C-alpha cells in the first residue's frame, strides 16, 4: 500500500468518482468527506476507502479528520460561501501537515480579474488558499466547458436540437470530467515537487456547435440541428430553468471566443500518457443519459 493518504472533498460527483477510482487502482487509501456515507458505499466497495460524515455548514469534522493525510483533493460546488469554505478547509489541511492540495477551479478565471461572477469567486478562492502563510503546495486545475453539460443543462432530444448564442462554426473548447478526475489523480500520486504550485487549464477537445449537433445525430439516430440564438434569448432560457441566479446567467451567455479555449491542453496527454477524451467519445459513452 502507498505511503500517501488522500483526503477527498467532493468525491461522489463525476470528477471525484474518477479521481478516487484512479487512486484506488494505484492502491492509495482515501478518506471521503460526505453527507451520505451510504452513497459512498454504493460507489466504492474497497477496503482502502474511509468516510467522515459531514457537510459544508459545519466544517469542524474536517479539522480532526484530515490529520494523518498527506494530500487533499478539493472540489466544492456550493457557491453560497464558496471562498470561506475553501479557505477554511485548506487552512485545516495545511495545519495538519498536508503537503499538497489539488483544487478544482474554473477556466473562466483566465478571463481576468472580476470579468465574470463565476470567475471572480474562483479567483478569490484560489487567492485565499495561495495566501495562506507557510502552506504546502497548491495545484490548481482550471477546466473549461464540461462535456457533461450535454446530459443536464442541455436537452438535445427533448428540445429536438441544440440552442446557444455561439456562432455555428466557431471552435469551442470542451473538457471531459473523466480527464479532470484522471489529471487530479495523477498529480495527487506524483512527486509534489514535480507539480509545485502549478496551474493547469484543461481543454480536452475543440469542436464547433454544428459538429456537436452532427455527432448527436449520429449517436442518437435523431435529427439534431444547432440553432444560434441571441444572448438575451439564452439569458431568459437560463432564468426560466430556475437553477441559476441572475449574475451566473449573465456569465453563461458570455462568449469565451478568443480566450484560449480553442485548442486542447497538451498537459492532459503529457500527464495521462493518452489522448484526451473527445466530445464524440464522451457523448457515445453517455448515450443513455442524453435527454
mmCIF file of C-alpha atoms in Angstrom:
data_model
loop_
_atom_site.group_PDB
_atom_site.id
_atom_site.type_symbol
_atom_site.label_atom_id
_atom_site.label_comp_id
_atom_site.label_asym_id
_atom_site.label_seq_id
_atom_site.Cartn_x
_atom_site.Cartn_y
_atom_site.Cartn_z
ATOM 1 C CA UNK A 1 0.000 0.000 0.000
ATOM 2 C CA UNK A 2 1.138 3.541 -0.780
ATOM 3 C CA UNK A 3 2.553 5.796 1.933
ATOM 4 C CA UNK A 4 0.242 8.510 0.604
ATOM 5 C CA UNK A 5 -3.197 9.016 2.127
ATOM 6 C CA UNK A 6 -5.579 11.339 0.323
ATOM 7 C CA UNK A 7 -8.419 13.325 1.907
ATOM 8 C CA UNK A 8 -11.223 13.868 -0.613
ATOM 9 C CA UNK A 9 -13.676 16.772 -0.671
ATOM 10 C CA UNK A 10 -16.214 16.335 -3.471
ATOM 11 C CA UNK A 11 -15.636 12.668 -4.200
ATOM 12 C CA UNK A 12 -19.120 11.496 -5.191
ATOM 13 C CA UNK A 13 -19.700 13.501 -8.394
ATOM 14 C CA UNK A 14 -18.409 12.695 -11.876
ATOM 15 C CA UNK A 15 -14.975 14.254 -11.371
ATOM 16 C CA UNK A 16 -14.461 12.976 -7.845
ATOM 17 C CA UNK A 17 -15.521 9.398 -8.633
ATOM 18 C CA UNK A 18 -12.996 9.199 -11.458
ATOM 19 C CA UNK A 19 -10.214 10.631 -9.274
ATOM 20 C CA UNK A 20 -10.993 8.284 -6.390
ATOM 21 C CA UNK A 21 -11.184 5.194 -8.601
ATOM 22 C CA UNK A 22 -7.843 6.033 -10.214
ATOM 23 C CA UNK A 23 -6.252 6.461 -6.780
ATOM 24 C CA UNK A 24 -7.724 3.160 -5.601
ATOM 25 C CA UNK A 25 -6.415 1.437 -8.742
ATOM 26 C CA UNK A 26 -2.978 2.572 -7.582
ATOM 27 C CA UNK A 27 -3.554 1.181 -4.081
ATOM 28 C CA UNK A 28 -3.701 4.620 -2.458
ATOM 29 C CA UNK A 29 -6.010 4.870 0.573
ATOM 30 C CA UNK A 30 -8.568 7.679 0.557
ATOM 31 C CA UNK A 31 -10.908 9.302 3.059
ATOM 32 C CA UNK A 32 -14.075 10.870 1.686
ATOM 33 C CA UNK A 33 -15.859 13.719 3.438
ATOM 34 C CA UNK A 34 -19.508 13.214 2.507
ATOM 35 C CA UNK A 35 -23.042 13.978 3.647
ATOM 36 C CA UNK A 36 -24.203 10.461 2.869
ATOM 37 C CA UNK A 37 -21.909 7.535 3.781
ATOM 38 C CA UNK A 38 -24.368 5.146 2.126
ATOM 39 C CA UNK A 39 -23.783 6.844 -1.210
ATOM 40 C CA UNK A 40 -20.034 6.443 -0.776
ATOM 41 C CA UNK A 41 -20.514 2.740 -0.004
ATOM 42 C CA UNK A 42 -22.637 2.329 -3.147
ATOM 43 C CA UNK A 43 -19.944 3.960 -5.305
ATOM 44 C CA UNK A 44 -16.815 2.349 -3.859
ATOM 45 C CA UNK A 45 -16.520 -1.167 -2.450
ATOM 46 C CA UNK A 46 -12.893 -1.077 -1.386
ATOM 47 C CA UNK A 47 -11.124 -1.565 1.942
ATOM 48 C CA UNK A 48 -8.931 1.462 1.134
ATOM 49 C CA UNK A 49 -11.943 3.810 1.428
ATOM 50 C CA UNK A 50 -12.865 5.525 4.694
ATOM 51 C CA UNK A 51 -15.689 8.024 5.249
ATOM 52 C CA UNK A 52 -16.136 11.032 7.510
ATOM 53 C CA UNK A 53 -19.720 12.250 7.556
ATOM 54 C CA UNK A 54 -20.317 15.983 7.303
ATOM 55 C CA UNK A 55 -21.380 18.913 5.151
ATOM 56 C CA UNK A 56 -20.278 22.469 4.364
ATOM 57 C CA UNK A 57 -22.418 24.054 7.090
ATOM 58 C CA UNK A 58 -20.135 22.647 9.787
ATOM 59 C CA UNK A 59 -16.546 22.056 8.683
ATOM 60 C CA UNK A 60 -15.271 21.068 12.129
ATOM 61 C CA UNK A 61 -15.137 17.296 11.340
ATOM 62 C CA UNK A 62 -12.505 18.084 8.717
ATOM 63 C CA UNK A 63 -10.152 19.698 11.235
ATOM 64 C CA UNK A 64 -9.622 16.402 13.049
ATOM 65 C CA UNK A 65 -10.390 14.105 10.131
ATOM 66 C CA UNK A 66 -7.691 15.458 7.842
ATOM 67 C CA UNK A 67 -4.927 14.725 10.338
ATOM 68 C CA UNK A 68 -2.657 11.926 9.149
ATOM 69 C CA UNK A 69 -3.329 12.601 5.476
ATOM 70 C CA UNK A 70 -0.615 13.684 3.047
ATOM 71 C CA UNK A 71 -2.693 15.370 0.344
ATOM 72 C CA UNK A 72 -6.117 16.890 -0.258
ATOM 73 C CA UNK A 73 -8.432 16.833 -3.278
ATOM 74 C CA UNK A 74 -10.693 19.898 -3.103
ATOM 75 C CA UNK A 75 -13.886 20.249 -5.147
ATOM 76 C CA UNK A 76 -16.635 22.492 -3.788
ATOM 77 C CA UNK A 77 -19.883 23.044 -5.686
ATOM 78 C CA UNK A 78 -21.668 25.126 -3.044
ATOM 79 C CA UNK A 79 -21.294 28.740 -4.227
ATOM 80 C CA UNK A 80 -23.107 30.284 -1.221
ATOM 81 C CA UNK A 81 -19.985 30.652 0.944
ATOM 82 C CA UNK A 82 -17.502 29.347 -1.603
ATOM 83 C CA UNK A 83 -14.362 31.321 -0.762
ATOM 84 C CA UNK A 84 -14.612 30.868 3.003
ATOM 85 C CA UNK A 85 -15.368 27.148 2.685
ATOM 86 C CA UNK A 86 -12.315 26.537 0.519
ATOM 87 C CA UNK A 87 -10.020 28.717 2.626
ATOM 88 C CA UNK A 88 -11.130 27.071 5.876
ATOM 89 C CA UNK A 89 -10.684 23.537 4.540
ATOM 90 C CA UNK A 90 -7.276 24.394 3.076
ATOM 91 C CA UNK A 91 -6.169 26.002 6.350
ATOM 92 C CA UNK A 92 -7.167 22.918 8.339
ATOM 93 C CA UNK A 93 -5.314 20.730 5.838
ATOM 94 C CA UNK A 94 -2.045 22.670 5.845
ATOM 95 C CA UNK A 95 -2.114 22.985 9.646
ATOM 96 C CA UNK A 96 -2.482 19.185 9.822
ATOM 97 C CA UNK A 97 0.625 18.701 7.684
ATOM 98 C CA UNK A 98 -0.961 18.102 4.273
ATOM 99 C CA UNK A 99 1.812 18.737 1.743
ATOM 100 C CA UNK A 100 -0.297 19.267 -1.383
ATOM 101 C CA UNK A 101 -3.788 20.458 -2.276
ATOM 102 C CA UNK A 102 -5.237 19.824 -5.733
ATOM 103 C CA UNK A 103 -8.057 22.319 -6.215
ATOM 104 C CA UNK A 104 -10.728 22.246 -8.933
ATOM 105 C CA UNK A 105 -11.207 25.838 -10.059
ATOM 106 C CA UNK A 106 -12.524 27.160 -13.401
ATOM 107 C CA UNK A 107 -11.208 28.160 -16.809
ATOM 108 C CA UNK A 108 -13.097 31.453 -16.585
ATOM 109 C CA UNK A 109 -10.539 32.697 -14.041
ATOM 110 C CA UNK A 110 -8.354 33.140 -17.150
ATOM 111 C CA UNK A 111 -10.714 35.815 -18.470
ATOM 112 C CA UNK A 112 -9.287 38.292 -15.970
ATOM 113 C CA UNK A 113 -9.960 39.842 -12.599
ATOM 114 C CA UNK A 114 -13.686 40.464 -11.915
ATOM 115 C CA UNK A 115 -14.630 39.878 -15.546
ATOM 116 C CA UNK A 116 -17.304 37.322 -14.574
ATOM 117 C CA UNK A 117 -19.061 36.420 -11.338
ATOM 118 C CA UNK A 118 -18.172 32.729 -11.546
ATOM 119 C CA UNK A 119 -14.586 33.604 -12.427
ATOM 120 C CA UNK A 120 -14.380 36.049 -9.529
ATOM 121 C CA UNK A 121 -15.413 33.611 -6.809
ATOM 122 C CA UNK A 122 -12.958 31.036 -8.153
ATOM 123 C CA UNK A 123 -10.223 33.683 -8.347
ATOM 124 C CA UNK A 124 -10.773 34.805 -4.765
ATOM 125 C CA UNK A 125 -10.882 31.190 -3.577
ATOM 126 C CA UNK A 126 -7.581 30.483 -5.326
ATOM 127 C CA UNK A 127 -6.027 33.621 -3.864
ATOM 128 C CA UNK A 128 -7.308 32.863 -0.356
ATOM 129 C CA UNK A 129 -5.567 29.467 -0.438
ATOM 130 C CA UNK A 130 -2.464 30.790 -2.171
ATOM 131 C CA UNK A 131 -2.007 33.453 0.511
ATOM 132 C CA UNK A 132 -2.194 31.057 3.496
ATOM 133 C CA UNK A 133 1.083 31.544 5.427
ATOM 134 C CA UNK A 134 3.563 28.667 5.473
ATOM 135 C CA UNK A 135 1.313 26.499 3.328
ATOM 136 C CA UNK A 136 2.237 23.385 1.381
ATOM 137 C CA UNK A 137 1.996 23.031 -2.392
ATOM 138 C CA UNK A 138 -1.144 24.266 -4.143
ATOM 139 C CA UNK A 139 -2.012 22.877 -7.596
ATOM 140 C CA UNK A 140 -4.979 24.395 -9.423
ATOM 141 C CA UNK A 141 -6.932 22.752 -12.233
ATOM 142 C CA UNK A 142 -8.986 25.148 -14.373
ATOM 143 C CA UNK A 143 -11.393 23.134 -16.545
ATOM 144 C CA UNK A 144 -13.377 24.698 -19.384
ATOM 145 C CA UNK A 145 -16.892 23.846 -20.612
ATOM 146 C CA UNK A 146 -17.986 20.478 -19.223
ATOM 147 C CA UNK A 147 -18.980 17.846 -21.778
ATOM 148 C CA UNK A 148 -21.408 16.640 -19.098
ATOM 149 C CA UNK A 149 -23.481 19.792 -19.727
ATOM 150 C CA UNK A 150 -24.975 17.849 -22.646
ATOM 151 C CA UNK A 151 -26.523 15.496 -20.073
ATOM 152 C CA UNK A 152 -28.065 18.124 -17.817
ATOM 153 C CA UNK A 153 -28.113 21.784 -18.818
ATOM 154 C CA UNK A 154 -28.842 20.838 -22.434
ATOM 155 C CA UNK A 155 -31.715 18.563 -23.523
ATOM 156 C CA UNK A 156 -30.991 17.877 -27.186
ATOM 157 C CA UNK A 157 -33.542 15.050 -27.518
ATOM 158 C CA UNK A 158 -36.385 16.793 -25.682
ATOM 159 C CA UNK A 159 -35.696 20.140 -27.377
ATOM 160 C CA UNK A 160 -35.009 18.428 -30.722
ATOM 161 C CA UNK A 161 -31.815 20.418 -31.152
ATOM 162 C CA UNK A 162 -29.026 22.430 -29.580
ATOM 163 C CA UNK A 163 -29.580 26.113 -28.799
ATOM 164 C CA UNK A 164 -26.809 28.520 -27.881
ATOM 165 C CA UNK A 165 -25.543 32.012 -28.697
ATOM 166 C CA UNK A 166 -22.210 30.966 -30.209
ATOM 167 C CA UNK A 167 -21.601 31.104 -33.955
ATOM 168 C CA UNK A 168 -22.407 27.719 -35.587
ATOM 169 C CA UNK A 169 -18.888 27.190 -36.957
ATOM 170 C CA UNK A 170 -16.908 28.815 -34.160
ATOM 171 C CA UNK A 171 -14.497 26.397 -32.404
ATOM 172 C CA UNK A 172 -15.307 25.778 -28.745
ATOM 173 C CA UNK A 173 -13.202 24.007 -26.136
ATOM 174 C CA UNK A 174 -14.756 21.244 -24.033
ATOM 175 C CA UNK A 175 -13.412 19.207 -21.116
ATOM 176 C CA UNK A 176 -14.280 15.655 -20.139
ATOM 177 C CA UNK A 177 -14.997 15.169 -16.444
ATOM 178 C CA UNK A 178 -13.088 11.888 -16.807
ATOM 179 C CA UNK A 179 -9.996 13.798 -17.897
ATOM 180 C CA UNK A 180 -10.300 16.250 -14.989
ATOM 181 C CA UNK A 181 -10.519 13.411 -12.478
ATOM 182 C CA UNK A 182 -7.687 11.495 -14.132
ATOM 183 C CA UNK A 183 -5.376 14.529 -14.142
ATOM 184 C CA UNK A 184 -6.170 15.215 -10.489
ATOM 185 C CA UNK A 185 -5.353 11.618 -9.547
ATOM 186 C CA UNK A 186 -2.009 11.746 -11.375
ATOM 187 C CA UNK A 187 -1.000 14.965 -9.616
ATOM 188 C CA UNK A 188 -2.083 13.536 -6.258
ATOM 189 C CA UNK A 189 0.150 10.482 -6.613
ATOM 190 C CA UNK A 190 3.220 12.024 -8.262
ATOM 191 C CA UNK A 191 6.069 13.835 -6.504
ATOM 192 C CA UNK A 192 4.780 17.116 -5.049
ATOM 193 C CA UNK A 193 7.994 18.814 -6.170
ATOM 194 C CA UNK A 194 7.170 17.993 -9.803
ATOM 195 C CA UNK A 195 3.937 19.978 -9.823
ATOM 196 C CA UNK A 196 4.824 22.542 -7.128
ATOM 197 C CA UNK A 197 2.214 25.369 -7.393
ATOM 198 C CA UNK A 198 1.175 24.594 -10.963
ATOM 199 C CA UNK A 199 -1.933 25.940 -12.677
ATOM 200 C CA UNK A 200 -3.303 23.624 -15.370
ATOM 201 C CA UNK A 201 -6.020 24.906 -17.709
ATOM 202 C CA UNK A 202 -7.854 21.897 -19.102
ATOM 203 C CA UNK A 203 -9.471 21.558 -22.540
ATOM 204 C CA UNK A 204 -9.931 18.014 -23.909
ATOM 205 C CA UNK A 205 -11.379 18.672 -27.356
ATOM 206 C CA UNK A 206 -12.346 21.536 -29.651
ATOM 207 C CA UNK A 207 -15.427 21.313 -31.887
ATOM 208 C CA UNK A 208 -17.967 23.672 -33.398
ATOM 209 C CA UNK A 209 -21.638 23.719 -32.441
ATOM 210 C CA UNK A 210 -22.601 22.372 -35.863
ATOM 211 C CA UNK A 211 -20.154 19.500 -35.317
ATOM 212 C CA UNK A 212 -21.703 18.728 -31.929
ATOM 213 C CA UNK A 213 -25.157 18.586 -33.500
ATOM 214 C CA UNK A 214 -23.882 16.224 -36.197
ATOM 215 C CA UNK A 215 -22.309 13.982 -33.528
ATOM 216 C CA UNK A 216 -25.588 13.808 -31.615
ATOM 217 C CA UNK A 217 -27.427 12.950 -34.825
ATOM 218 C CA UNK A 218 -25.038 10.044 -35.483
ATOM 219 C CA UNK A 219 -25.140 8.812 -31.888
ATOM 220 C CA UNK A 220 -28.902 9.026 -31.290
ATOM 221 C CA UNK A 221 -30.257 8.465 -34.784
ATOM 222 C CA UNK A 222 -32.394 11.570 -34.358
ATOM 223 C CA UNK A 223 -32.101 14.697 -36.469
ATOM 224 C CA UNK A 224 -30.371 17.191 -34.155
ATOM 225 C CA UNK A 225 -29.778 20.682 -35.518
ATOM 226 C CA UNK A 226 -27.901 23.602 -33.996
ATOM 227 C CA UNK A 227 -29.764 26.899 -33.736
ATOM 228 C CA UNK A 228 -27.948 30.101 -32.838
ATOM 229 C CA UNK A 229 -29.992 32.289 -30.502
ATOM 230 C CA UNK A 230 -29.235 35.749 -29.154
ATOM 231 C CA UNK A 231 -27.523 36.239 -25.778
ATOM 232 C CA UNK A 232 -30.756 37.781 -24.471
ATOM 233 C CA UNK A 233 -32.780 34.733 -25.551
ATOM 234 C CA UNK A 234 -30.258 32.432 -23.872
ATOM 235 C CA UNK A 235 -30.341 34.518 -20.690
ATOM 236 C CA UNK A 236 -34.127 34.224 -20.440
ATOM 237 C CA UNK A 237 -33.998 30.489 -21.181
ATOM 238 C CA UNK A 238 -31.486 30.006 -18.344
ATOM 239 C CA UNK A 239 -33.533 32.099 -15.905
ATOM 240 C CA UNK A 240 -36.695 30.160 -16.782
ATOM 241 C CA UNK A 241 -34.966 26.961 -15.620
ATOM 242 C CA UNK A 242 -34.875 28.337 -12.076
ATOM 243 C CA UNK A 243 -31.439 26.827 -11.450
ATOM 244 C CA UNK A 244 -29.213 29.919 -11.702
ATOM 245 C CA UNK A 245 -29.167 33.410 -10.182
ATOM 246 C CA UNK A 246 -29.047 36.476 -12.433
ATOM 247 C CA UNK A 247 -25.276 37.015 -12.214
ATOM 248 C CA UNK A 248 -24.483 33.412 -13.139
ATOM 249 C CA UNK A 249 -26.940 33.509 -16.038
ATOM 250 C CA UNK A 250 -25.075 36.533 -17.390
ATOM 251 C CA UNK A 251 -21.806 34.608 -17.130
ATOM 252 C CA UNK A 252 -23.266 31.708 -19.079
ATOM 253 C CA UNK A 253 -24.089 33.936 -22.049
ATOM 254 C CA UNK A 254 -20.509 35.270 -22.086
ATOM 255 C CA UNK A 255 -18.653 34.406 -25.283
ATOM 256 C CA UNK A 256 -15.319 32.713 -24.492
ATOM 257 C CA UNK A 257 -14.017 33.093 -28.061
ATOM 258 C CA UNK A 258 -10.504 34.474 -28.125
ATOM 259 C CA UNK A 259 -9.714 33.482 -24.545
ATOM 260 C CA UNK A 260 -7.575 30.434 -25.265
ATOM 261 C CA UNK A 261 -10.192 27.676 -25.248
ATOM 262 C CA UNK A 262 -9.777 26.949 -28.959
ATOM 263 C CA UNK A 263 -7.118 24.233 -28.638
ATOM 264 C CA UNK A 264 -6.723 21.092 -26.497
ATOM 265 C CA UNK A 265 -4.438 21.396 -23.477
ATOM 266 C CA UNK A 266 -1.164 19.486 -24.059
ATOM 267 C CA UNK A 267 -0.806 18.873 -20.319
ATOM 268 C CA UNK A 268 -3.641 16.307 -20.383
ATOM 269 C CA UNK A 269 -1.805 13.966 -22.771
ATOM 270 C CA UNK A 270 1.540 14.724 -21.089
ATOM 271 C CA UNK A 271 0.260 13.694 -17.648
ATOM 272 C CA UNK A 272 -2.062 10.864 -18.663
ATOM 273 C CA UNK A 273 0.052 9.299 -21.415
ATOM 274 C CA UNK A 274 -3.005 9.138 -23.675
ATOM 275 C CA UNK A 275 -5.045 11.422 -25.872
ATOM 276 C CA UNK A 276 -7.776 13.397 -24.091
ATOM 277 C CA UNK A 277 -11.342 12.101 -24.399
ATOM 278 C CA UNK A 278 -13.124 13.644 -27.382
ATOM 279 C CA UNK A 279 -16.618 15.099 -27.298
ATOM 280 C CA UNK A 280 -17.889 12.305 -29.542
ATOM 281 C CA UNK A 281 -16.324 9.601 -27.366
ATOM 282 C CA UNK A 282 -17.880 11.133 -24.257
ATOM 283 C CA UNK A 283 -21.337 11.508 -25.796
ATOM 284 C CA UNK A 284 -21.230 7.966 -27.185
ATOM 285 C CA UNK A 285 -20.298 6.539 -23.775
ATOM 286 C CA UNK A 286 -23.156 8.507 -22.187
ATOM 287 C CA UNK A 287 -25.736 7.970 -24.928
ATOM 288 C CA UNK A 288 -28.278 6.534 -22.487
ATOM 289 C CA UNK A 289 -28.053 9.634 -20.274
ATOM 290 C CA UNK A 290 -28.966 12.106 -23.004
ATOM 291 C CA UNK A 291 -32.324 13.794 -22.515
#
